[in-house]
Backbone as a ProteinNet text record, in pm:
[ID]
protein_1_A
[PRIMARY]
MKTVIEVVGGVILVCPLIALIVTYMICRKMKIKKMHAVGFAADVTTFILFFSVPLALKSIWEISFSMYIIILALLIALGLTFIDWRTKKEIDVPLLLKKIWRIYFILLSILYISAWLIGLSINIVDYLEGI
[TERTIARY]
11159.9	11186.4	11319.9	11419	11551.9	11546.5	11465.1	11454.3	11389.6	11291.6	11225.6	11325.7	11406.3	11507.4	11610.4	11650.6	11746.6	11688.8	11563.2	11499.1	11485.6	11439.4	11423.6	11560.4	11660.9	11795.9	11849.7	11826	11870	11802.3	11673.1	11599	11649.8	11675.7	11724.6	11864.8	11949.7	12083.9	12076.6	11985	11973.8	11908.8	11815.8	11745.5	11741.7	11848.8	11851.7	11746.5	11687.4	11580.3	11463	11441.5	11334.8	11364.7	11490.1	11528	11507.6	11540.7	11523	11375.7	11290.1	11146.9	11085.6	11118.4	11060.7	11106.5	11235	11285.7	11219.1	11203.7	11137	10992.6	10922.5	10782.3	10769.3	10859.7	10856.8	10882.2	10978.6	11007.9	10889.1	10821.1	10704.7	10590.3	10574.2	10470	10500.4	10628.7	10670.5	10668	10611	10594.4	10727.3	10826.5	10953.8	10939.9	10995.7	10986	11040.6	10988.4	11024.8	11174.7	11238.6	11381.8	11464.7	11425.9	11497.4	11473.1	11351.7	11318.8	11398.6	11410	11489	11635.6	11687.3	11826.5	11853.6	11763.5	11781.6	11770.2	11675.5	11660.4	11785.8	11843	11967.1	12082.2	12086.6	12192.4	12184.3	12063.4	12044.9	12079.4	12035.1	12060.1	12208	12281.2	12425.6	12494.8	12457.3	12515.4	12488.3	12366.7	12330.5	12404.2	12420.8	12490.4	12637	12698.3	12836.5	12849.2	12741.8	12742.5	12684	12585.6	12515.6	12600.3	12674.6	12753.2	12860.3	12943	13039	12971.2	12855.5	12780.9	12732.7	12680.5	12633.1	12748.3	12859.4	12974.4	13034.6	13036.8	13089.8	13000	12870.9	12780	12794.4	12840.3	12858.1	12991.7	13099.9	13233.7	13307.6	13247.4	13307.8	13444.4	13458.6	13578.6	13531.3	13602.3	13564.8	13615.4	13523.2	13556.1	13549.8	13533.9	13517.3	13633.7	13755	13872.6	13883.1	13850.9	13856.8	13755.8	13637.7	13534.8	13576.4	13636.3	13683.9	13795.3	13888.3	13998	13943.1	13848.4	13786.8	13716.2	13646.2	13576.9	13676.8	13787.4	13889.3	13952.9	13977.7	14035.8	13939.8	13812.4	13712.3	13709.4	13710.2	13708.2	13833.3	13949.1	14073.4	14071	14025.6	14020.2	13927.1	13807.7	13712.8	13760.4	13825.2	13879.5	13990	14075.3	14182	14125.4	14026.8	13964.2	13898	13827.3	13761.2	13864.2	13973.6	14079	14144.8	14163.1	14227.1	14135.5	14005	13913.1	13862.1	13862	13812.4	13923.9	13916.7	14016.1	13990.5	13862	13825.5	13729	13755.6	13672.7	13553.6	13434.9	13312.3	13291.6	13333.9	13339	13202.2	13095.8	12966	12920.1	12939.8	12901.8	12987.7	13116.6	13206.7	13167.3	13137.2	13096.7	12965.9	12873.6	12746.6	12770.4	12859.6	12893.2	12957.7	13050.8	13118.6	13017.9	12930.7	12833.4	12735.1	12696.1	12604	12673.8	12801.7	12875.7	12888	12909.2	12910.5	12776.6	12666.8	12535.1	12522.5	12561.8	12550.5	12640	12764.5	12859.3	12815.7	12779.4	12739.1	12608.2	12517.6	12393.3	12422.6	12511.5	12549.7	12616.2	12705.2	12771	12669.4	12574.7	12475.3	12385.9	12338.6	12253.5	12331.5	12458.3	12541.6	12562.1	12590	12608.6	12480.1	12368.5	12239.5	12214.6	12241.4	12220.1	12317.4	12442	12540.7	12500.8	12461.5	12418.6	12296.8	12202.7	12083.7	12121.5	12210.5	12254.9	12326	12412.2	12483.8	12385.5	12285.5	12186.6	12102.8	12068.1	11991.4	12074.1	12200.5	12288	12304.5	12326.7	12339.1	12211.5	12098.4	11970.3	11954	11987.3	11970.9	12068	12186.3	12281.4	12232.3	12153.5	12101	11985.5	11925.5	11809.4	11853.1
6920.5	7019.4	6991.4	6953.2	6925.2	6807.3	6707	6590.7	6626.4	6714.1	6755.7	6826.8	6914.2	6986.1	6888.2	6789.4	6689.4	6606.7	6568	6487.9	6569	6692.3	6777.7	6801.6	6832.1	6852.1	6727.7	6611.8	6485.7	6456.1	6481.9	6458.7	6550.8	6676	6771.6	6731.7	6683.3	6638.7	6517.3	6427.2	6305.7	6335.2	6428.6	6460.3	6611.8	6668.2	6813.1	6863.3	6772.6	6811.7	6871	6820.7	6875.8	7021.5	7051.2	7189.9	7278.9	7228.1	7304.3	7338.7	7239.5	7258.9	7350.2	7325.8	7406.6	7551.6	7572.1	7708.6	7779.4	7709.2	7768.6	7806.2	7715.3	7741.8	7860.2	7869.7	7982.5	8113.6	8112.3	8233.3	8273.7	8178.2	8210.3	8263.8	8209.8	8261.1	8404.3	8439.8	8575.1	8668.1	8620.4	8699.7	8736.4	8649.3	8669.9	8613.2	8681.7	8637.6	8495.7	8423.5	8283.4	8263.2	8340.9	8322.9	8351.3	8452.2	8483.9	8375.4	8321.8	8215.2	8089.1	8056.8	7939.8	7960.7	8078.1	8108.1	8100.7	8158.2	8155	8012.6	7935.8	7796.2	7715.1	7742.2	7674.6	7714.1	7840.8	7886.1	7815.9	7806.8	7739.3	7590.9	7529.9	7387.4	7359.5	7451.4	7433.4	7421	7506.4	7499.4	7362.7	7313.1	7182.5	7070.5	7083.8	6980.4	6965.8	7074.6	7064.5	6967	6944.8	6848.2	6713.5	6716.1	6594.7	6503.7	6563.2	6481.9	6399.7	6459.9	6376.9	6271.1	6305.3	6209.8	6092.7	6121.5	6015.3	5927.7	5989.4	5911.7	5827.9	5882.6	5807.2	5688.3	5703	5592.3	5479.4	5512.4	5409.1	5338.2	5414.8	5355.5	5361.8	5421.2	5432.3	5501.2	5596.4	5680.1	5825.3	5910	6050.8	6124	6187.2	6263.4	6413.5	6455.4	6596.9	6681.6	6635.7	6713.8	6724.9	6617.7	6621.1	6720.9	6725.9	6818.4	6962.4	6985.3	7120.5	7162.4	7071.3	7101.6	7129.3	7047.7	7068.6	7203.9	7240.2	7370	7485.2	7472.8	7577.7	7587.8	7473.4	7474.9	7537.1	7507.1	7568.2	7719.2	7763	7906.2	7974	7911.9	7970.1	7975.7	7866.4	7861.8	7966.9	7978.7	8078.5	8220.9	8241.7	8374.8	8409.2	8313.3	8335.6	8365.2	8286.5	8308.4	8445.8	8482.4	8613.5	8726.5	8708	8808.4	8825.4	8713.7	8719.4	8777.4	8754.5	8801	8942.6	8986.5	9120.4	9199.8	9327	9412.7	9423.3	9428.4	9444.9	9334	9270	9158.5	9211.6	9169	9200.6	9088.5	9112.7	9008.4	8946.3	9023.9	8959.4	8869.5	8913.1	8831.7	8706.1	8718.9	8603.3	8503	8550.5	8461.1	8389	8461.6	8400.7	8290.9	8318	8220.2	8095.2	8115.8	8004	7922.1	7990	7921.1	7839	7890.1	7815.6	7694.8	7707.8	7592	7485.4	7529.3	7434	7360.9	7434.2	7371.7	7262.5	7293	7195.1	7074.8	7099.5	6990.7	6904.8	6968.4	6891.8	6817.2	6874.3	6803.9	6679	6691	6574.8	6468.9	6512.1	6417	6349.6	6425.5	6369.4	6268.6	6304.5	6212.4	6087.2	6104	5988.5	5897.9	5957.3	5878.5	5805.2	5871.8	5810.3	5690.8	5708.1	5599.4	5484.1	5515.1	5410.4	5333.5	5404.7	5338.3	5251.3	5299.9	5221.4	5096.3	5111.3	4996.8	4893.1	4938.3	4845.8	4769.9	4839.6	4772.7	4672.8	4706.2	4612.3	4488.6	4507.3	4392.5	4305.9	4369	4293.6	4215	4276.8	4209.1	4090.2	4110.1	4001.3	3886.5	3917.5	3811.9	3730.2	3792.5	3723.2	3632.1	3645.6	3563	3425.3
4221.9	4117.6	4050.9	4133	4078.6	3981.3	4013.8	3926.8	3793.4	3794.6	3670.9	3580.3	3637.3	3558.9	3503.1	3583.9	3536.4	3422.6	3434	3329.1	3200.5	3211.1	3092.8	3027.8	3109	3056.2	2989.3	3049.2	2990.4	2858.4	2851.7	2727.1	2617.2	2651.1	2550.7	2504	2595.9	2555.5	2464.3	2493.4	2412.3	2277.8	2275	2150.2	2128.9	2070.3	2048.9	1949.8	1874.1	1782.7	1860.1	1981.2	2065.8	2098.2	2130.9	2161.5	2039.8	1921.8	1799	1778.1	1791.1	1767.9	1873.9	2001	2109.2	2099	2071.7	2058.1	1940.9	1830.5	1714	1748	1815.2	1849.4	1945.3	2042.6	2135.6	2061	1970.4	1891.7	1806.4	1747.3	1663.8	1748.5	1871.2	1960.7	2003.5	2007.1	2043.5	1922.6	1811.4	1688.5	1621.5	1635.6	1566.5	1425.8	1326.7	1187.8	1172.8	1072.6	1053.6	1037.9	954.1	929.1	1054.2	1129.4	1252.8	1358.1	1359.9	1454.6	1423.4	1295.5	1255.4	1292.3	1265.6	1298.8	1447.8	1528.7	1673.3	1726.2	1672.9	1714.8	1678.1	1561.7	1521.7	1613	1653.5	1743.7	1879.3	1933.7	2062.9	2050.5	1941.6	1921.2	1901	1839.2	1820.9	1955.3	2049	2183.1	2246.4	2232.1	2288.8	2215.9	2084.1	2006.5	2047.4	2095.7	2142.1	2258.9	2333.4	2442	2399.2	2309.7	2268.6	2180.3	2088.3	1995	2068.4	2155.4	2228.6	2315.8	2373.2	2454.3	2369.5	2252.3	2162.9	2115.3	2078.1	2031.4	2143.5	2263.9	2377.4	2410.8	2393.4	2422.3	2319.8	2200.1	2097.6	2113.5	2119.2	2117.1	2250.3	2351.2	2484.5	2481.9	2390.6	2379.5	2380.4	2450.7	2455.8	2330.5	2260.3	2139.9	2164.3	2288.2	2320.2	2270.9	2297.8	2259.1	2106.4	2036.2	1889.7	1833.1	1893.1	1846.2	1874.6	1989.8	2022.5	1927.4	1900.2	1807.4	1667.8	1623	1491.7	1486	1592.9	1597	1589.3	1660.1	1654.4	1516	1453.7	1318.7	1217.6	1231.8	1142.6	1163.4	1288.5	1317.3	1262.9	1282.1	1229.3	1076.8	1014.2	868.4	810.4	866.8	816.4	842.3	955.3	983.3	884.1	854.3	757.7	619.3	576.9	446.2	440.7	547.6	553.4	549.2	617.8	622.4	485.1	412.8	280.8	174	185.4	81.1	105.3	230.1	261.4	329.2	315.8	380.5	530.3	565.8	705.8	745	857.1	901.7	980.4	941.4	1015.2	1117.4	1240.4	1343.2	1371.8	1393.8	1420	1305.2	1182.7	1067	1058.8	1086.3	1086.2	1193.8	1312.8	1421.5	1388.7	1325.1	1284.9	1181.9	1086	983.2	1044.8	1135.6	1202.1	1281.8	1355.9	1440.2	1356.7	1239.8	1152.6	1089.8	1059	1007.1	1115.4	1239.8	1351.5	1359.8	1340.4	1346.2	1240.4	1118.9	1011.4	1039.1	1073.7	1099.5	1217.8	1328.4	1446.4	1423.2	1345.6	1312.5	1231.3	1133.5	1053	1140.6	1229.5	1320	1412	1462.9	1553.9	1481.8	1363.8	1287	1249.4	1209.7	1176.3	1297.4	1412.2	1534.4	1570.3	1553.2	1583	1491.1	1361.3	1265.3	1288.1	1319.6	1347.1	1472.7	1577.1	1699.8	1677.3	1598.7	1566.5	1488.4	1390.6	1310.4	1396.9	1485.6	1573.7	1663.1	1716.3	1800.6	1722.1	1598.5	1515.1	1485.8	1450.7	1422.9	1547.3	1662.3	1788	1818.2	1793.5	1817.8	1724.3	1596.2	1498.9	1525.2	1577.4	1611.8	1730.5	1817.1	1935.6	1905.4	1788.1	1752.1	1712
[MASK]
+++++++++++++++++++++++++++++++++++++++++++++++++++++++++++++++++++++++++++++++++++++++++++++++++++++++++++++++++++++++++++++++++++

């Protein structure tokens, strides 16, 4: 049983798109509206991407990017909080947190796709050099 959980966890870490699709499908089976299901699936996938992106980058360049991603996330949260504070008199914390979390999803998704494409390109070049 422990091995099955490790394999499933490993697959989800390597391919967070699976988590996005499975979470969305589970939400739809539970009769949750499409927009809410997409949002919840993005929220779950964001959490997984916080682990997947540093793992993907480390596998390419053998350097840990975890601290940089955490610092970037904190700077984004501080920046959005400051902007929200300057534009509104009162900060709506749940709405602000939702906004920050969705920006993390977009940013981490772009980083993950970029890392995937860079890793694929490097492997193709290495393969072609070996021919």
